[in-house]
Amino acid sequence: MKIKSFLKSVLEKQEVNDNFKQVENKFIPLKIINHEAKKLIYVLNADPLFFDDDMFYRLLSLQEVLDCESDMNVPFRRIGLMPLIDCGDNDFICYDFRNHGWCKFNIAEEFKYSAKRSILDFFD
């Protein structure tokens, strides 16, 4: 499946589960999270999800999101970001708590770029 098709189907769902409470306990600012990020959190699984796009995209697993600071050695909570999609080359699509939107973030350079209002805007 292509990532844009997957994201569109996720954003149409009304699914609710315990994933959000687990992530909320780790990322306190989730009280101001947008509906797209919530819906993506609901579909996180025990395993990451890979996509059939020309570019590399991988939806992180629930545990990878929960352990992102220690695994990637980046203070995501302090900088107001939560990684959800691995784009390869140390780049991740992250929810940006401070701007209530999305951005790409390079973990090697700790550089935030390409801000978007909707996650779908990365895949046009």
CSV table of N, CA and C in Angstrom, one decimal:
chain,number,residue,atom,x,y,z
A,1,MET,N,0.8,-1.2,0.0
A,1,MET,CA,0.0,0.0,0.0
A,1,MET,C,0.9,1.2,0.0
A,2,LYS,N,0.4,2.3,-0.7
A,2,LYS,CA,1.1,3.5,-0.7
A,2,LYS,C,0.8,4.3,0.6
A,3,ILE,N,1.8,5.1,1.1
A,3,ILE,CA,1.6,5.8,2.3
A,3,ILE,C,0.4,6.8,2.3
A,4,LYS,N,0.3,7.5,1.2
A,4,LYS,CA,-0.8,8.5,1.1
A,4,LYS,C,-2.2,7.8,1.2
A,5,SER,N,-2.4,6.7,0.5
A,5,SER,CA,-3.6,5.9,0.6
A,5,SER,C,-3.9,5.5,2.1
A,6,PHE,N,-2.8,5.0,2.7
A,6,PHE,CA,-2.9,4.5,4.1
A,6,PHE,C,-3.3,5.7,5.0
A,7,LEU,N,-2.7,6.8,4.9
A,7,LEU,CA,-3.0,7.9,5.7
A,7,LEU,C,-4.4,8.4,5.5
A,8,LYS,N,-4.9,8.5,4.3
A,8,LYS,CA,-6.3,8.9,4.0
A,8,LYS,C,-7.2,7.9,4.7
A,9,SER,N,-7.0,6.6,4.6
A,9,SER,CA,-7.9,5.7,5.3
A,9,SER,C,-7.8,5.8,6.8
A,10,VAL,N,-6.6,6.1,7.4
A,10,VAL,CA,-6.5,6.2,8.8
A,10,VAL,C,-7.3,7.5,9.3
A,11,LEU,N,-7.2,8.6,8.5
A,11,LEU,CA,-7.8,9.8,8.9
A,11,LEU,C,-9.3,9.7,8.8
A,12,GLU,N,-9.9,8.8,8.1
A,12,GLU,CA,-11.3,8.6,8.0
A,12,GLU,C,-11.9,7.7,9.1
A,13,LYS,N,-11.0,6.9,9.8
A,13,LYS,CA,-11.5,6.0,10.8
A,13,LYS,C,-11.9,6.7,12.1
A,14,GLN,N,-12.7,6.1,12.9
A,14,GLN,CA,-13.1,6.6,14.2
A,14,GLN,C,-12.6,5.7,15.3
A,15,GLU,N,-11.5,5.0,15.0
A,15,GLU,CA,-10.9,4.1,16.0
A,15,GLU,C,-10.4,4.8,17.3
A,16,VAL,N,-10.6,4.1,18.4
A,16,VAL,CA,-10.1,4.6,19.7
A,16,VAL,C,-9.6,3.4,20.4
A,17,ASN,N,-8.3,3.5,21.0
A,17,ASN,CA,-7.8,2.4,21.7
A,17,ASN,C,-6.8,2.9,22.8
A,18,ASP,N,-6.1,2.0,23.5
A,18,ASP,CA,-5.2,2.4,24.6
A,18,ASP,C,-3.9,3.0,24.1
A,19,ASN,N,-3.6,3.0,22.8
A,19,ASN,CA,-2.3,3.5,22.4
A,19,ASN,C,-2.1,5.0,22.8
A,20,PHE,N,-3.2,5.8,22.7
A,20,PHE,CA,-3.1,7.2,23.0
A,20,PHE,C,-2.7,7.4,24.4
A,21,LYS,N,-3.3,6.7,25.4
A,21,LYS,CA,-3.0,6.8,26.8
A,21,LYS,C,-1.5,6.5,27.0
A,22,GLN,N,-1.0,5.5,26.4
A,22,GLN,CA,0.4,5.1,26.6
A,22,GLN,C,1.3,6.3,26.1
A,23,VAL,N,1.0,6.8,24.9
A,23,VAL,CA,1.8,7.8,24.3
A,23,VAL,C,1.6,9.1,25.1
A,24,GLU,N,0.4,9.4,25.5
A,24,GLU,CA,0.1,10.6,26.3
A,24,GLU,C,1.0,10.6,27.6
A,25,ASN,N,1.1,9.5,28.2
A,25,ASN,CA,1.9,9.4,29.5
A,25,ASN,C,3.4,9.8,29.2
A,26,LYS,N,3.8,9.5,28.0
A,26,LYS,CA,5.2,9.8,27.7
A,26,LYS,C,5.4,11.3,27.2
A,27,PHE,N,4.5,11.8,26.4
A,27,PHE,CA,4.5,13.1,25.8
A,27,PHE,C,3.4,13.9,26.5
A,28,ILE,N,3.7,14.6,27.6
A,28,ILE,CA,2.7,15.3,28.3
A,28,ILE,C,1.9,16.3,27.5
A,29,PRO,N,2.5,17.1,26.6
A,29,PRO,CA,1.8,18.1,25.8
A,29,PRO,C,0.7,17.5,24.9
A,30,LEU,N,0.4,16.2,24.9
A,30,LEU,CA,-0.6,15.7,24.0
A,30,LEU,C,-2.0,16.2,24.2
A,31,LYS,N,-2.2,17.0,25.3
A,31,LYS,CA,-3.5,17.6,25.5
A,31,LYS,C,-3.8,18.6,24.3
A,32,ILE,N,-2.8,19.0,23.6
A,32,ILE,CA,-3.0,19.9,22.5
A,32,ILE,C,-2.7,19.3,21.1
A,33,ILE,N,-2.8,18.0,21.0
A,33,ILE,CA,-2.5,17.3,19.8
A,33,ILE,C,-3.6,17.4,18.8
A,34,ASN,N,-3.3,17.4,17.5
A,34,ASN,CA,-4.4,17.5,16.5
A,34,ASN,C,-5.0,16.1,16.2
A,35,HIS,N,-6.1,16.1,15.5
A,35,HIS,CA,-6.8,14.9,15.2
A,35,HIS,C,-6.0,14.0,14.3
A,36,GLU,N,-5.2,14.5,13.4
A,36,GLU,CA,-4.4,13.6,12.5
A,36,GLU,C,-3.4,12.8,13.4
A,37,ALA,N,-2.7,13.4,14.3
A,37,ALA,CA,-1.7,12.7,15.1
A,37,ALA,C,-2.4,11.7,16.0
A,38,LYS,N,-3.6,12.1,16.6
A,38,LYS,CA,-4.3,11.1,17.4
A,38,LYS,C,-4.7,9.9,16.6
A,39,LYS,N,-5.2,10.1,15.4
A,39,LYS,CA,-5.6,8.9,14.6
A,39,LYS,C,-4.4,8.0,14.2
A,40,LEU,N,-3.2,8.7,13.9
A,40,LEU,CA,-2.0,7.9,13.6
A,40,LEU,C,-1.6,7.1,14.8
A,41,ILE,N,-1.7,7.7,16.0
A,41,ILE,CA,-1.3,7.0,17.2
A,41,ILE,C,-2.2,5.8,17.4
A,42,TYR,N,-3.5,5.9,17.1
A,42,TYR,CA,-4.4,4.8,17.3
A,42,TYR,C,-4.0,3.6,16.4
A,43,VAL,N,-3.4,3.8,15.3
A,43,VAL,CA,-3.1,2.6,14.4
A,43,VAL,C,-1.7,2.1,14.6
A,44,LEU,N,-0.9,2.6,15.5
A,44,LEU,CA,0.4,2.1,15.8
A,44,LEU,C,0.3,0.7,16.3
A,45,ASN,N,1.2,-0.2,15.8
A,45,ASN,CA,1.2,-1.6,16.1
A,45,ASN,C,2.5,-2.0,16.9
A,46,ALA,N,2.6,-3.3,17.2
A,46,ALA,CA,3.8,-3.8,17.8
A,46,ALA,C,4.9,-3.8,16.8
A,47,ASP,N,4.6,-3.8,15.5
A,47,ASP,CA,5.7,-3.8,14.5
A,47,ASP,C,5.5,-2.6,13.6
A,48,PRO,N,6.6,-2.1,13.1
A,48,PRO,CA,6.5,-1.0,12.2
A,48,PRO,C,5.8,-1.4,10.9
A,49,LEU,N,5.3,-0.4,10.1
A,49,LEU,CA,4.6,-0.7,8.9
A,49,LEU,C,5.4,0.0,7.8
A,50,PHE,N,5.8,-0.8,6.8
A,50,PHE,CA,6.5,-0.4,5.6
A,50,PHE,C,5.5,-0.1,4.4
A,51,PHE,N,5.9,0.8,3.5
A,51,PHE,CA,5.0,1.2,2.4
A,51,PHE,C,5.7,0.9,1.1
A,52,ASP,N,4.8,0.8,0.0
A,52,ASP,CA,5.3,0.5,-1.3
A,52,ASP,C,5.6,1.7,-2.2
A,53,ASP,N,6.0,2.8,-1.6
A,53,ASP,CA,6.3,4.0,-2.4
A,53,ASP,C,7.6,3.9,-3.0
A,54,ASP,N,7.9,4.8,-3.9
A,54,ASP,CA,9.2,4.9,-4.5
A,54,ASP,C,10.3,5.4,-3.5
A,55,MET,N,9.8,6.2,-2.6
A,55,MET,CA,10.7,6.7,-1.5
A,55,MET,C,10.5,5.7,-0.3
A,56,PHE,N,11.4,5.7,0.6
A,56,PHE,CA,11.3,4.9,1.8
A,56,PHE,C,10.4,5.6,2.9
A,57,TYR,N,9.4,4.9,3.3
A,57,TYR,CA,8.6,5.4,4.4
A,57,TYR,C,8.2,4.2,5.3
A,58,ARG,N,8.3,4.5,6.6
A,58,ARG,CA,8.0,3.4,7.6
A,58,ARG,C,7.3,4.1,8.8
A,59,LEU,N,6.1,3.6,9.1
A,59,LEU,CA,5.3,4.1,10.3
A,59,LEU,C,6.0,3.4,11.4
A,60,LEU,N,6.4,4.1,12.4
A,60,LEU,CA,7.1,3.5,13.6
A,60,LEU,C,6.1,2.7,14.4
A,61,SER,N,6.6,1.7,15.1
A,61,SER,CA,5.8,0.9,16.0
A,61,SER,C,5.4,1.7,17.2
A,62,LEU,N,4.5,1.3,18.0
A,62,LEU,CA,4.1,2.0,19.2
A,62,LEU,C,5.3,2.0,20.2
A,63,GLN,N,6.0,1.0,20.3
A,63,GLN,CA,7.2,0.9,21.2
A,63,GLN,C,8.3,1.9,20.7
A,64,GLU,N,8.5,2.0,19.4
A,64,GLU,CA,9.5,2.9,18.9
A,64,GLU,C,9.1,4.4,19.2
A,65,VAL,N,7.9,4.7,19.2
A,65,VAL,CA,7.5,6.1,19.5
A,65,VAL,C,7.7,6.3,21.0
A,66,LEU,N,7.3,5.3,21.8
A,66,LEU,CA,7.5,5.4,23.3
A,66,LEU,C,9.0,5.5,23.7
A,67,ASP,N,9.8,4.8,23.0
A,67,ASP,CA,11.3,4.8,23.3
A,67,ASP,C,12.1,5.7,22.4
A,68,CYS,N,11.5,6.6,21.7
A,68,CYS,CA,12.2,7.4,20.7
A,68,CYS,C,13.4,8.2,21.2
A,69,GLU,N,13.2,8.8,22.4
A,69,GLU,CA,14.3,9.6,23.0
A,69,GLU,C,15.5,8.8,23.3
A,70,SER,N,15.4,7.7,23.9
A,70,SER,CA,16.5,6.9,24.2
A,70,SER,C,17.1,6.2,23.0
A,71,ASP,N,16.2,5.7,22.1
A,71,ASP,CA,16.7,5.0,20.9
A,71,ASP,C,17.4,5.9,19.9
A,72,MET,N,16.9,7.1,19.8
A,72,MET,CA,17.5,8.0,18.8
A,72,MET,C,18.4,9.1,19.4
A,73,ASN,N,18.5,9.1,20.7
A,73,ASN,CA,19.3,10.0,21.4
A,73,ASN,C,19.0,11.5,21.1
A,74,VAL,N,17.7,11.8,21.1
A,74,VAL,CA,17.2,13.1,20.7
A,74,VAL,C,16.1,13.5,21.8
A,75,PRO,N,16.2,14.7,22.4
A,75,PRO,CA,15.3,15.1,23.4
A,75,PRO,C,13.9,15.6,22.8
A,76,PHE,N,13.2,14.7,22.2
A,76,PHE,CA,12.0,15.0,21.5
A,76,PHE,C,11.0,15.8,22.3
A,77,ARG,N,10.8,15.4,23.6
A,77,ARG,CA,9.8,16.1,24.4
A,77,ARG,C,10.3,17.6,24.7
A,78,ARG,N,11.5,17.8,24.9
A,78,ARG,CA,12.1,19.1,25.2
A,78,ARG,C,11.9,20.0,23.9
A,79,ILE,N,12.1,19.5,22.7
A,79,ILE,CA,12.0,20.3,21.5
A,79,ILE,C,10.6,20.3,20.9
A,80,GLY,N,9.6,19.6,21.6
A,80,GLY,CA,8.2,19.6,21.2
A,80,GLY,C,7.9,18.8,20.0
A,81,LEU,N,8.6,17.7,19.8
A,81,LEU,CA,8.3,16.9,18.6
A,81,LEU,C,8.0,15.5,19.0
A,82,MET,N,7.2,14.8,18.2
A,82,MET,CA,7.0,13.3,18.3
A,82,MET,C,7.1,12.7,17.0
A,83,PRO,N,8.2,11.8,16.8
A,83,PRO,CA,8.4,11.2,15.5
A,83,PRO,C,7.3,10.1,15.3
A,84,LEU,N,6.8,10.0,14.0
A,84,LEU,CA,5.8,8.9,13.7
A,84,LEU,C,6.2,8.2,12.4
A,85,ILE,N,6.8,8.9,11.5
A,85,ILE,CA,7.2,8.2,10.2
A,85,ILE,C,8.7,8.4,9.9
A,86,ASP,N,9.3,7.3,9.7
A,86,ASP,CA,10.7,7.3,9.3
A,86,ASP,C,10.8,7.5,7.8
A,87,CYS,N,11.6,8.4,7.3
A,87,CYS,CA,11.7,8.7,5.9
A,87,CYS,C,13.1,8.3,5.3
A,88,GLY,N,13.9,7.7,6.2
A,88,GLY,CA,15.2,7.3,5.8
A,88,GLY,C,16.2,8.4,5.9
A,89,ASP,N,17.5,8.2,5.8
A,89,ASP,CA,18.5,9.2,5.9
A,89,ASP,C,18.4,10.0,7.2
A,90,ASN,N,18.0,9.4,8.3
A,90,ASN,CA,17.9,10.1,9.6
A,90,ASN,C,16.8,11.2,9.6
A,91,ASP,N,15.9,11.1,8.6
A,91,ASP,CA,14.7,12.1,8.6
A,91,ASP,C,13.5,11.4,9.0
A,92,PHE,N,12.7,12.1,9.8
A,92,PHE,CA,11.4,11.6,10.4
A,92,PHE,C,10.4,12.7,10.2
A,93,ILE,N,9.1,12.3,9.9
A,93,ILE,CA,8.0,13.2,9.9
A,93,ILE,C,7.5,13.1,11.4
A,94,CYS,N,7.4,14.3,12.0
A,94,CYS,CA,7.1,14.4,13.4
A,94,CYS,C,5.9,15.3,13.6
A,95,TYR,N,5.1,15.0,14.6
A,95,TYR,CA,4.1,16.0,15.0
A,95,TYR,C,4.8,17.1,15.8
A,96,ASP,N,4.5,18.3,15.5
A,96,ASP,CA,5.1,19.5,16.2
A,96,ASP,C,4.1,20.1,17.2
A,97,PHE,N,4.3,19.8,18.5
A,97,PHE,CA,3.4,20.3,19.5
A,97,PHE,C,3.3,21.8,19.5
A,98,ARG,N,4.4,22.5,19.3
A,98,ARG,CA,4.4,24.0,19.4
A,98,ARG,C,3.6,24.6,18.3
A,99,ASN,N,3.7,24.1,17.1
A,99,ASN,CA,3.0,24.7,16.0
A,99,ASN,C,1.7,24.0,15.6
A,100,HIS,N,1.3,22.9,16.4
A,100,HIS,CA,0.1,22.1,16.1
A,100,HIS,C,0.0,21.7,14.7
A,101,GLY,N,1.2,21.2,14.1
A,101,GLY,CA,1.2,20.8,12.8
A,101,GLY,C,2.3,19.7,12.6
A,102,TRP,N,2.9,19.6,11.5
A,102,TRP,CA,3.9,18.6,11.1
A,102,TRP,C,5.2,19.2,10.6
A,103,CYS,N,6.2,18.4,10.7
A,103,CYS,CA,7.5,18.9,10.2
A,103,CYS,C,8.3,17.6,9.9
A,104,LYS,N,9.4,17.9,9.1
A,104,LYS,CA,10.4,16.8,9.0
A,104,LYS,C,11.5,17.2,10.0
A,105,PHE,N,12.2,16.2,10.5
A,105,PHE,CA,13.3,16.5,11.5
A,105,PHE,C,14.4,15.5,11.2
A,106,ASN,N,15.6,16.0,11.1
A,106,ASN,CA,16.8,15.2,10.9
A,106,ASN,C,17.4,14.9,12.2
A,107,ILE,N,17.5,13.7,12.6
A,107,ILE,CA,18.0,13.4,14.0
A,107,ILE,C,19.5,13.5,14.1
A,108,ALA,N,20.2,13.4,13.0
A,108,ALA,CA,21.7,13.5,13.0
A,108,ALA,C,22.1,14.9,13.2
A,109,GLU,N,21.4,15.8,12.6
A,109,GLU,CA,21.8,17.2,12.7
A,109,GLU,C,20.9,18.0,13.6
A,110,GLU,N,19.9,17.3,14.2
A,110,GLU,CA,18.8,17.9,15.0
A,110,GLU,C,18.3,19.2,14.4
A,111,PHE,N,17.8,19.0,13.2
A,111,PHE,CA,17.4,20.2,12.3
A,111,PHE,C,15.9,19.9,11.9
A,112,LYS,N,15.1,20.9,12.2
A,112,LYS,CA,13.6,20.8,11.9
A,112,LYS,C,13.4,21.6,10.6
A,113,TYR,N,12.7,21.0,9.6
A,113,TYR,CA,12.4,21.7,8.4
A,113,TYR,C,11.1,21.2,7.8
A,114,SER,N,10.7,21.9,6.7
A,114,SER,CA,9.5,21.5,5.9
A,114,SER,C,8.2,21.4,6.8
A,115,ALA,N,7.8,22.5,7.4
A,115,ALA,CA,6.6,22.5,8.2
A,115,ALA,C,5.4,22.4,7.3
A,116,LYS,N,4.4,21.7,7.8
A,116,LYS,CA,3.1,21.5,7.0
A,116,LYS,C,1.9,21.5,8.0
A,117,ARG,N,0.8,21.9,7.6
A,117,ARG,CA,-0.4,21.9,8.4
A,117,ARG,C,-1.0,20.5,8.5
A,118,SER,N,-1.0,19.8,7.4
A,118,SER,CA,-1.5,18.4,7.4
A,118,SER,C,-0.4,17.4,7.0
A,119,ILE,N,-0.5,16.3,7.6
A,119,ILE,CA,0.5,15.2,7.2
A,119,ILE,C,0.4,14.8,5.8
A,120,LEU,N,-0.8,14.9,5.2
A,120,LEU,CA,-1.0,14.6,3.8
A,120,LEU,C,-0.2,15.5,2.8
A,121,ASP,N,0.1,16.7,3.3
A,121,ASP,CA,0.8,17.7,2.4
A,121,ASP,C,2.2,17.2,2.1
A,122,PHE,N,2.8,16.3,2.9
A,122,PHE,CA,4.1,15.7,2.6
A,122,PHE,C,4.1,14.8,1.3
A,123,PHE,N,2.9,14.4,0.9
A,123,PHE,CA,2.8,13.3,-0.1
A,123,PHE,C,2.1,13.8,-1.4
A,124,ASP,N,2.1,15.1,-1.6
A,124,ASP,CA,1.5,15.6,-2.9
A,124,ASP,C,2.4,15.5,-4.0
